[in-house]
XYZ file of C-alpha atoms in Angstrom:
571
model
C 21.864 -18.029 34.293
C 19.601 -16.888 36.761
C 15.924 -15.593 36.245
C 15.373 -11.820 36.137
C 13.688 -10.375 39.233
C 12.676 -7.118 40.514
C 11.762 -6.555 44.374
C 10.146 -3.956 46.235
C 11.655 -0.694 46.663
C 11.956 -1.314 50.464
C 14.086 -4.544 50.021
C 16.931 -2.192 48.949
C 16.550 1.228 50.349
C 16.254 0.771 54.135
C 18.631 3.012 56.484
C 20.261 0.081 57.694
C 21.419 -3.424 56.434
C 19.546 -5.128 59.231
C 16.208 -3.380 57.953
C 16.791 -4.209 54.663
C 16.978 -8.125 55.579
C 13.860 -7.950 57.441
C 12.109 -6.493 54.285
C 13.524 -9.390 52.270
C 12.495 -11.785 54.847
C 8.893 -10.347 54.692
C 8.955 -10.705 50.827
C 9.923 -13.739 50.532
C 7.678 -15.564 53.211
C 4.556 -13.281 51.571
C 5.195 -13.984 47.753
C 7.336 -17.598 47.638
C 6.332 -18.946 50.778
C 9.518 -19.202 52.358
C 10.360 -18.918 56.151
C 13.684 -17.510 56.067
C 14.595 -15.593 59.066
C 16.809 -12.341 59.117
C 19.642 -14.035 60.984
C 19.367 -16.897 57.586
C 19.417 -13.789 55.602
C 22.496 -12.602 56.934
C 24.330 -15.902 56.801
C 23.402 -16.055 53.138
C 24.260 -12.916 52.320
C 27.742 -13.462 53.785
C 28.380 -16.746 52.040
C 26.657 -16.345 48.708
C 28.635 -16.354 45.438
C 26.288 -16.615 42.666
C 26.314 -14.166 39.698
C 23.178 -12.492 38.834
C 21.620 -10.445 36.207
C 18.507 -8.201 36.690
C 16.269 -5.601 35.500
C 16.844 -2.562 37.663
C 15.225 0.342 36.916
C 15.308 3.741 38.548
C 11.761 3.949 38.725
C 10.983 1.000 40.753
C 13.738 1.867 42.986
C 15.590 -1.323 42.486
C 19.320 -0.837 43.192
C 22.362 -3.269 43.505
C 23.202 -2.351 47.295
C 24.944 -4.644 49.772
C 24.827 -7.403 47.168
C 21.136 -8.135 48.404
C 20.114 -8.764 44.976
C 22.450 -11.582 44.688
C 20.870 -12.752 47.779
C 17.492 -12.524 46.809
C 18.112 -14.477 43.257
C 19.882 -16.815 45.209
C 17.127 -18.071 47.748
C 14.518 -17.592 44.814
C 16.479 -20.309 42.786
C 17.676 -23.009 45.210
C 18.389 -23.318 48.816
C 21.911 -24.160 48.807
C 24.395 -23.441 51.470
C 27.235 -22.128 49.670
C 30.928 -21.931 51.117
C 32.813 -21.082 48.672
C 34.812 -17.365 49.168
C 32.238 -14.660 48.674
C 32.231 -11.842 45.701
C 30.018 -9.483 44.752
C 26.823 -10.299 41.715
C 27.840 -8.570 38.694
C 24.931 -7.202 36.504
C 24.274 -8.361 32.679
C 23.284 -5.383 30.923
C 25.715 -2.633 29.763
C 24.006 0.148 31.702
C 24.642 -1.292 34.843
C 27.730 0.389 36.830
C 29.532 -3.231 37.247
C 29.889 -4.623 40.204
C 28.280 -2.344 42.543
C 25.915 0.762 41.974
C 29.077 2.791 43.765
C 26.680 5.264 44.948
C 28.683 6.662 48.500
C 25.251 7.837 50.065
C 24.204 4.141 50.150
C 27.408 3.422 51.974
C 27.147 3.453 55.969
C 29.002 2.052 58.814
C 26.763 -0.775 58.824
C 27.500 -1.619 55.053
C 30.760 -0.052 53.557
C 32.434 -1.557 50.479
C 35.994 -0.040 48.537
C 38.135 -0.837 45.660
C 41.695 -1.321 46.265
C 44.100 -2.415 43.449
C 41.333 -3.431 41.290
C 39.309 -5.628 43.994
C 36.039 -4.833 45.854
C 36.749 -5.225 49.995
C 34.231 -5.544 52.664
C 35.352 -3.217 55.445
C 32.362 -3.099 57.139
C 33.580 -4.672 60.356
C 36.775 -2.935 60.108
C 35.513 0.548 60.366
C 35.310 0.758 64.255
C 38.750 -0.469 64.597
C 40.376 1.399 61.961
C 43.466 3.908 63.314
C 42.439 6.722 61.456
C 38.561 6.490 62.600
C 35.857 5.282 60.072
C 34.784 8.692 58.398
C 38.408 8.551 56.360
C 37.230 5.133 54.629
C 33.346 6.463 54.683
C 34.386 9.201 52.342
C 35.907 6.908 49.981
C 32.934 4.166 49.971
C 31.940 2.583 47.036
C 34.811 4.453 45.169
C 37.875 3.434 44.320
C 40.487 4.404 47.302
C 43.725 3.137 45.718
C 45.088 6.857 45.411
C 44.447 7.894 48.505
C 45.470 4.169 50.783
C 48.575 3.566 48.806
C 51.014 6.500 49.422
C 50.156 6.524 53.398
C 50.283 2.295 53.689
C 53.435 0.093 53.802
C 53.278 -3.150 51.792
C 51.523 -6.027 53.479
C 48.935 -3.594 55.648
C 46.194 -4.729 54.149
C 46.500 -8.265 54.601
C 47.204 -7.944 57.794
C 43.829 -5.816 58.875
C 41.202 -7.517 56.830
C 40.726 -11.436 56.715
C 40.923 -13.035 53.548
C 36.677 -13.358 53.184
C 36.918 -9.430 53.370
C 38.520 -9.836 49.628
C 35.090 -10.290 47.661
C 37.018 -10.683 44.099
C 38.055 -8.379 41.054
C 35.866 -5.490 39.600
C 35.920 -4.303 35.821
C 37.595 -1.194 36.259
C 35.751 0.064 33.072
C 32.401 0.093 35.179
C 34.050 1.679 38.365
C 31.773 4.842 38.856
C 34.265 7.950 38.990
C 34.117 9.855 42.756
C 31.346 12.295 43.329
C 33.693 14.417 45.275
C 36.799 15.759 43.883
C 39.983 13.906 45.347
C 42.326 17.047 44.641
C 43.040 17.449 48.200
C 44.749 13.986 48.374
C 46.417 14.023 44.828
C 50.044 15.331 44.150
C 49.604 18.277 41.833
C 51.543 16.620 38.523
C 50.981 19.815 36.430
C 52.862 21.883 38.744
C 55.816 23.295 37.156
C 59.224 20.854 37.748
C 61.856 23.937 38.648
C 65.370 23.005 37.681
C 67.024 21.865 40.869
C 70.071 23.482 40.099
C 67.948 26.872 40.289
C 66.886 26.209 44.072
C 69.293 27.594 46.040
C 68.360 27.177 49.470
C 66.080 25.069 51.684
C 62.945 27.530 51.422
C 63.138 27.356 47.679
C 62.748 23.812 48.274
C 59.596 24.465 50.531
C 58.193 26.790 48.248
C 58.826 24.331 45.310
C 57.317 21.606 47.258
C 54.115 23.653 48.312
C 53.489 23.576 44.606
C 53.652 19.926 43.907
C 52.125 18.556 47.315
C 48.868 17.875 47.439
C 46.245 19.578 50.170
C 46.667 16.867 52.550
C 50.066 16.197 52.285
C 51.400 19.734 52.562
C 49.078 20.016 55.576
C 50.603 17.071 57.109
C 54.291 17.955 56.431
C 54.065 21.004 57.310
C 51.457 21.580 60.282
C 52.705 22.225 63.758
C 50.834 22.547 66.955
C 48.279 24.841 68.038
C 49.978 28.533 67.149
C 53.041 27.248 65.733
C 54.811 29.433 68.269
C 57.428 26.352 68.995
C 57.837 25.384 65.028
C 58.675 29.114 64.530
C 61.193 29.630 67.436
C 62.753 26.349 66.241
C 64.058 28.461 63.323
C 64.269 32.058 64.743
C 66.081 30.722 67.776
C 69.244 30.098 65.382
C 69.540 33.477 64.299
C 69.442 34.452 67.662
C 73.207 32.983 68.311
C 75.819 35.041 66.701
C 79.474 33.914 65.438
C 83.075 35.032 66.475
C 85.209 34.612 63.572
C 88.907 33.991 63.833
C 91.237 35.405 61.151
C 94.801 34.537 60.037
C 93.737 31.091 59.817
C 94.325 28.848 56.484
C 91.275 27.348 55.624
C 92.289 26.122 52.210
C 91.163 23.067 53.307
C 87.767 21.967 55.265
C 86.811 18.613 56.427
C 82.848 17.733 57.313
C 83.594 14.018 58.103
C 82.626 12.673 61.612
C 81.241 9.787 63.037
C 77.744 9.148 64.871
C 77.719 6.405 67.112
C 80.954 5.209 66.036
C 79.241 4.998 61.847
C 81.353 6.670 59.485
C 79.609 10.091 58.277
C 80.536 12.497 55.526
C 79.039 15.137 58.028
C 76.962 15.905 61.483
C 73.768 15.502 59.585
C 71.015 13.056 59.341
C 67.594 13.013 58.084
C 65.459 12.784 61.163
C 62.385 10.526 61.199
C 59.176 11.857 59.202
C 56.456 9.755 58.383
C 54.752 9.120 55.444
C 57.166 9.999 52.570
C 55.290 8.557 50.088
C 52.479 11.250 50.107
C 55.580 13.281 48.504
C 56.825 10.868 45.898
C 56.386 7.440 44.787
C 60.143 6.593 45.943
C 59.282 7.195 49.575
C 61.390 6.732 52.052
C 63.770 4.276 49.908
C 64.279 7.616 47.814
C 65.616 9.027 50.797
C 67.684 6.195 51.532
C 69.392 6.177 48.002
C 70.193 10.027 48.850
C 71.484 9.344 52.123
C 73.868 6.337 51.124
C 75.228 8.478 47.592
C 75.959 11.674 50.195
C 77.250 9.350 52.836
C 74.999 10.393 55.517
C 72.735 8.559 58.508
C 68.816 7.921 57.632
C 66.287 7.263 60.769
C 63.451 5.379 59.404
C 60.023 6.731 60.648
C 58.198 4.283 63.124
C 55.409 4.855 60.381
C 57.104 5.257 57.169
C 54.946 4.510 54.072
C 57.247 1.821 53.234
C 58.132 -1.659 54.993
C 61.454 -1.427 57.011
C 62.795 -4.217 54.859
C 61.801 -2.233 51.444
C 63.822 0.901 52.650
C 67.200 -0.706 53.356
C 67.090 -3.222 50.518
C 69.905 -2.512 48.421
C 71.980 -0.062 50.262
C 74.358 2.137 48.289
C 77.417 0.920 49.782
C 77.671 -1.857 52.196
C 78.417 0.276 54.835
C 75.558 2.666 54.368
C 73.430 2.002 57.682
C 70.163 3.167 59.315
C 68.510 4.043 62.728
C 64.646 3.106 63.074
C 62.865 5.296 65.169
C 60.444 3.404 67.714
C 56.786 4.656 69.111
C 55.910 1.542 72.121
C 52.339 0.642 71.649
C 49.793 -0.223 73.854
C 50.066 -3.922 72.722
C 53.810 -4.371 73.355
C 53.773 -7.582 70.875
C 53.280 -5.401 67.967
C 56.420 -3.416 69.375
C 58.492 -6.366 70.096
C 57.349 -8.194 66.341
C 58.480 -4.508 64.522
C 62.074 -4.600 66.691
C 62.380 -8.352 65.591
C 61.988 -7.377 61.738
C 64.335 -4.165 62.369
C 67.452 -6.365 63.763
C 66.575 -9.192 61.176
C 67.760 -6.670 58.477
C 71.185 -6.399 59.878
C 71.034 -2.853 58.596
C 69.591 -1.013 61.416
C 72.390 0.130 63.930
C 70.526 1.618 66.647
C 67.112 2.495 68.143
C 65.584 6.121 68.602
C 62.611 5.995 71.538
C 60.633 8.797 70.966
C 59.385 10.328 74.066
C 58.232 13.998 72.966
C 55.096 12.957 71.871
C 53.431 10.686 74.022
C 49.982 11.651 72.612
C 49.648 13.976 69.532
C 49.532 17.738 69.811
C 46.629 19.494 68.245
C 47.685 20.221 64.657
C 45.259 22.580 63.152
C 46.227 22.595 59.323
C 46.117 18.898 59.090
C 42.931 18.440 60.990
C 41.098 21.023 58.406
C 42.529 19.015 55.437
C 41.115 16.056 57.067
C 37.890 17.428 57.319
C 37.416 19.007 53.927
C 34.898 16.890 52.053
C 33.983 14.762 54.912
C 30.773 13.151 54.598
C 27.644 14.058 56.902
C 27.165 10.304 57.818
C 24.998 8.416 60.692
C 25.421 5.246 62.405
C 24.611 2.453 64.813
C 28.637 2.563 65.727
C 29.691 5.755 65.718
C 32.273 7.340 63.918
C 35.359 4.740 65.671
C 38.223 5.666 67.835
C 36.917 8.968 69.521
C 40.481 9.695 69.830
C 40.729 10.515 66.560
C 37.233 11.307 65.780
C 38.417 15.008 64.164
C 41.872 14.259 63.868
C 43.864 14.734 60.951
C 46.700 12.492 59.271
C 49.228 12.960 62.233
C 46.604 12.236 64.867
C 45.440 9.234 63.354
C 49.152 7.854 62.998
C 48.940 8.119 67.128
C 46.337 5.055 67.480
C 47.465 2.420 69.874
C 50.728 4.375 70.875
C 51.155 3.741 74.367
C 51.403 7.048 76.850
C 52.293 4.913 80.014
C 56.228 5.388 79.161
C 58.126 5.768 82.410
C 62.099 5.816 83.474
C 61.373 2.551 85.919
C 59.812 0.522 83.270
C 60.538 1.418 79.578
C 63.917 1.485 79.258
C 64.038 -1.940 81.044
C 62.258 -3.524 78.536
C 63.457 -2.296 75.848
C 66.850 -2.910 76.519
C 65.563 -6.317 76.977
C 63.598 -6.100 73.806
C 66.442 -5.358 71.417
C 70.431 -5.582 71.512
C 70.728 -2.157 69.445
C 71.816 0.887 71.101
C 69.065 3.298 72.376
C 68.802 6.692 71.922
C 66.000 8.665 73.739
C 64.124 11.204 71.320
C 62.431 14.512 72.703
C 64.720 15.714 75.690
C 63.616 18.735 76.478
C 64.858 19.862 79.702
C 68.674 19.533 81.455
C 66.787 17.295 84.085
C 65.578 14.503 81.334
C 69.345 14.716 80.038
C 70.909 14.223 82.820
C 68.671 11.107 83.567
C 69.717 9.634 80.436
C 73.284 9.896 80.467
C 72.885 7.655 84.074
C 70.805 4.912 82.442
C 72.840 1.905 81.452
C 72.083 1.160 77.191
C 71.272 4.804 76.676
C 74.071 5.998 74.114
C 72.675 9.593 73.203
C 69.793 11.365 73.311
C 67.959 13.900 70.462
C 67.168 17.137 71.652
C 63.895 17.592 69.925
C 60.388 19.348 70.788
C 58.828 16.931 68.125
C 59.344 19.908 65.092
C 56.796 22.089 67.104
C 54.047 19.660 66.161
C 53.425 18.236 69.982
C 53.164 21.096 73.235
C 52.788 24.320 71.424
C 55.717 26.827 73.198
C 58.002 23.840 74.425
C 61.364 25.191 74.114
C 63.294 24.697 70.594
C 66.627 22.550 70.554
C 68.670 25.541 71.537
C 67.518 26.452 74.683
C 67.780 23.079 75.913
C 71.314 22.801 74.630
C 72.274 25.683 76.534
C 70.744 24.832 79.617
C 72.392 21.441 79.322
C 75.903 23.585 78.598
C 74.728 25.139 81.665
C 73.676 22.595 84.524
C 74.679 19.635 83.290
C 77.880 19.894 80.787
C 78.742 16.302 82.150
C 76.382 14.645 79.435
C 78.275 16.108 76.654
C 81.277 13.857 77.712
C 79.082 10.749 78.388
C 76.618 10.237 75.429
C 75.988 11.823 72.513
C 73.677 14.884 71.832
C 71.699 15.064 68.597
C 69.460 17.629 67.653
C 66.102 18.416 65.296
C 64.083 20.688 64.421
C 64.333 24.020 62.617
C 67.040 23.645 60.430
C 67.058 25.615 57.411
C 70.806 26.581 56.787
C 74.171 25.257 56.610
C 75.251 28.048 59.537
C 72.731 26.123 62.054
C 75.582 23.749 62.463
C 73.387 21.197 64.075
C 72.557 17.564 63.637
C 69.313 16.899 62.275
C 67.241 17.513 58.869
C 64.172 16.096 58.950
C 61.123 17.879 56.715
C 64.184 19.308 54.448
C 64.727 16.013 53.411
C 60.606 15.555 52.570
C 60.045 18.896 50.672
C 63.740 17.932 48.216
C 61.721 14.310 47.768
C 58.200 15.752 46.960
C 60.722 18.430 44.638
C 63.069 16.225 42.723
C 62.404 12.692 44.233
C 66.433 11.058 45.605
C 67.851 13.612 43.285
C 66.031 16.446 45.258
C 67.218 15.204 48.641
C 70.757 14.786 47.411
C 70.400 18.475 46.202
C 69.453 19.353 49.545
C 72.070 17.461 51.399
C 74.609 19.295 48.900
C 73.299 22.848 49.647
C 73.459 22.259 53.471
C 76.740 20.363 52.692
C 78.309 23.597 50.981
C 76.839 25.812 53.265
C 78.400 24.077 56.348
C 81.958 23.955 54.593
C 81.853 28.077 53.860
C 80.631 28.730 57.704
C 83.245 26.733 59.210
C 86.056 28.212 56.765
C 84.454 31.742 57.316
C 84.936 31.377 61.188
C 88.507 30.168 60.654
C 88.198 26.899 61.315
C 89.375 23.707 58.799
C 87.110 20.797 60.414
C 84.164 19.732 62.907
C 86.158 18.474 65.301
C 87.675 22.122 65.806
C 84.119 23.645 66.504
C 83.277 24.723 69.752
C 81.150 26.989 72.246
C 84.291 29.446 71.716
C 83.128 30.430 67.842
C 79.330 31.338 69.240
C 78.031 33.931 71.098
C 74.486 32.944 72.290
C 74.307 35.699 75.055
C 71.185 36.968 73.849
C 69.128 33.990 75.016
C 70.368 34.248 78.091
C 67.524 36.050 79.612
C 65.255 33.100 78.217
C 66.809 30.311 79.726
C 65.472 28.626 82.647
C 67.164 28.982 86.537
C 66.670 27.375 89.635
C 65.121 30.510 90.858
C 62.134 30.401 88.798
C 60.864 27.772 90.795
C 60.831 29.671 93.974
C 57.069 30.252 94.076
C 55.966 26.768 93.294
C 58.294 25.611 96.144
C 56.577 28.259 98.472
C 53.004 27.451 97.098
C 53.585 23.830 97.610
C 54.884 24.201 101.269
C 51.895 26.535 102.358
C 49.558 23.558 100.969
């Protein structure tokens, strides 16, 4: 056991790690005759493994900060260069707070520790490169961050992001200091009343129920849209402007919703669109959605930013024929995207790749940003706040760090065709011109007409507008490739092909069974709608059953560009 010692206040209360090291160097030189330089002290700090006990009193200002006390005792006891794996020094007295005096005010970007899964990690060097920016971690400095970290990170993320030396060892959970700042903003509301699933009659009911169950941060991420939410709202209201033209004297005793998507048999034309971080809503996460989709016979497209690994989600399919698609965000470091595609193909369960194009950069989602900024600590440091692109962003913006913004028709599609053998769908088509171009490129088997759920460019057209543009200016696209839709689906009467947030709300309310209930509601409404139209199957539906004239004045026309052409000519 090392001797009990007490050191001057300035050795532990310096604003920066470097200043504390210098203070210790002066102390040892003056009192102990040791000529340790700050660089040598820093190396010893990084290598120290000695456990220690001390007498630390508030009055004297002696604090357990950055493992400095362990360093001081190690140097005073022996001048040995220890090379074992570093771990934090424990205190001997019950009055101490375990491994650290977990005081968030003492943690800065120059010295930061967090607890994850019962172990202490030194994340100081990782702060500047954290995809979400350093502030997200600094808010949790000196605390147990497991409940914040776990729902939004797939297994293996920790090991791939931090070196083994960052793992400083286990901590006695009984000694962990409770957070000084309430974490209700990031924790699900477990006390919210569980409404019986059979009492939820439509997707709006699920949305309200999910609002009472989700944490503030999860709700903000799921619900948020860009800027003034115009596109998000139009995604829903555009469907209400299309009227039906029902036929009569048709035997509608039976109704068949079954179809196929890319040749894959499906119980209906519905699919679950990619939506990130499902475990924010429920512990079963994307796997829970997969189970519901398997039981109901519909497709799921897995998000590139899922909270579970691509292997976990498709493990143990409900039926041998169950299939998935994978959404790809191409990374600046193409090797990362190639590695992910190899993992996707290795499962044998993913049957196509959905290349996302409608969000080369993140939109401004103010609700998400407000939830993220709530409770931010005021911190200063010599290293700043990490990546500038996400300095004030929320969860949504953090997910875009590292995403490539240099995708082109000329370069990206040939690269992707060479990178994977899977069929390619382009997600994010918002004009007839791009739909036509997509249909002319080899390897592209379909497009998803989408404005990113109204979360990218605000006032971008809802999918219905783009579909009508395509019908008018390039109808041949519908014969050459498959055309899917996502965004704004709230009713079976919409009779469209994509649901995303609805599945997340169902998952949040009732896990896998909640998602099943959402799918059942849409199937029931679709069947009722088709029969009341005077049709008997999906294959009978067509433009002759709808009246979309109310939207006609809102559609783009070639003459709208005349002024632009004239301005260009004058220049």
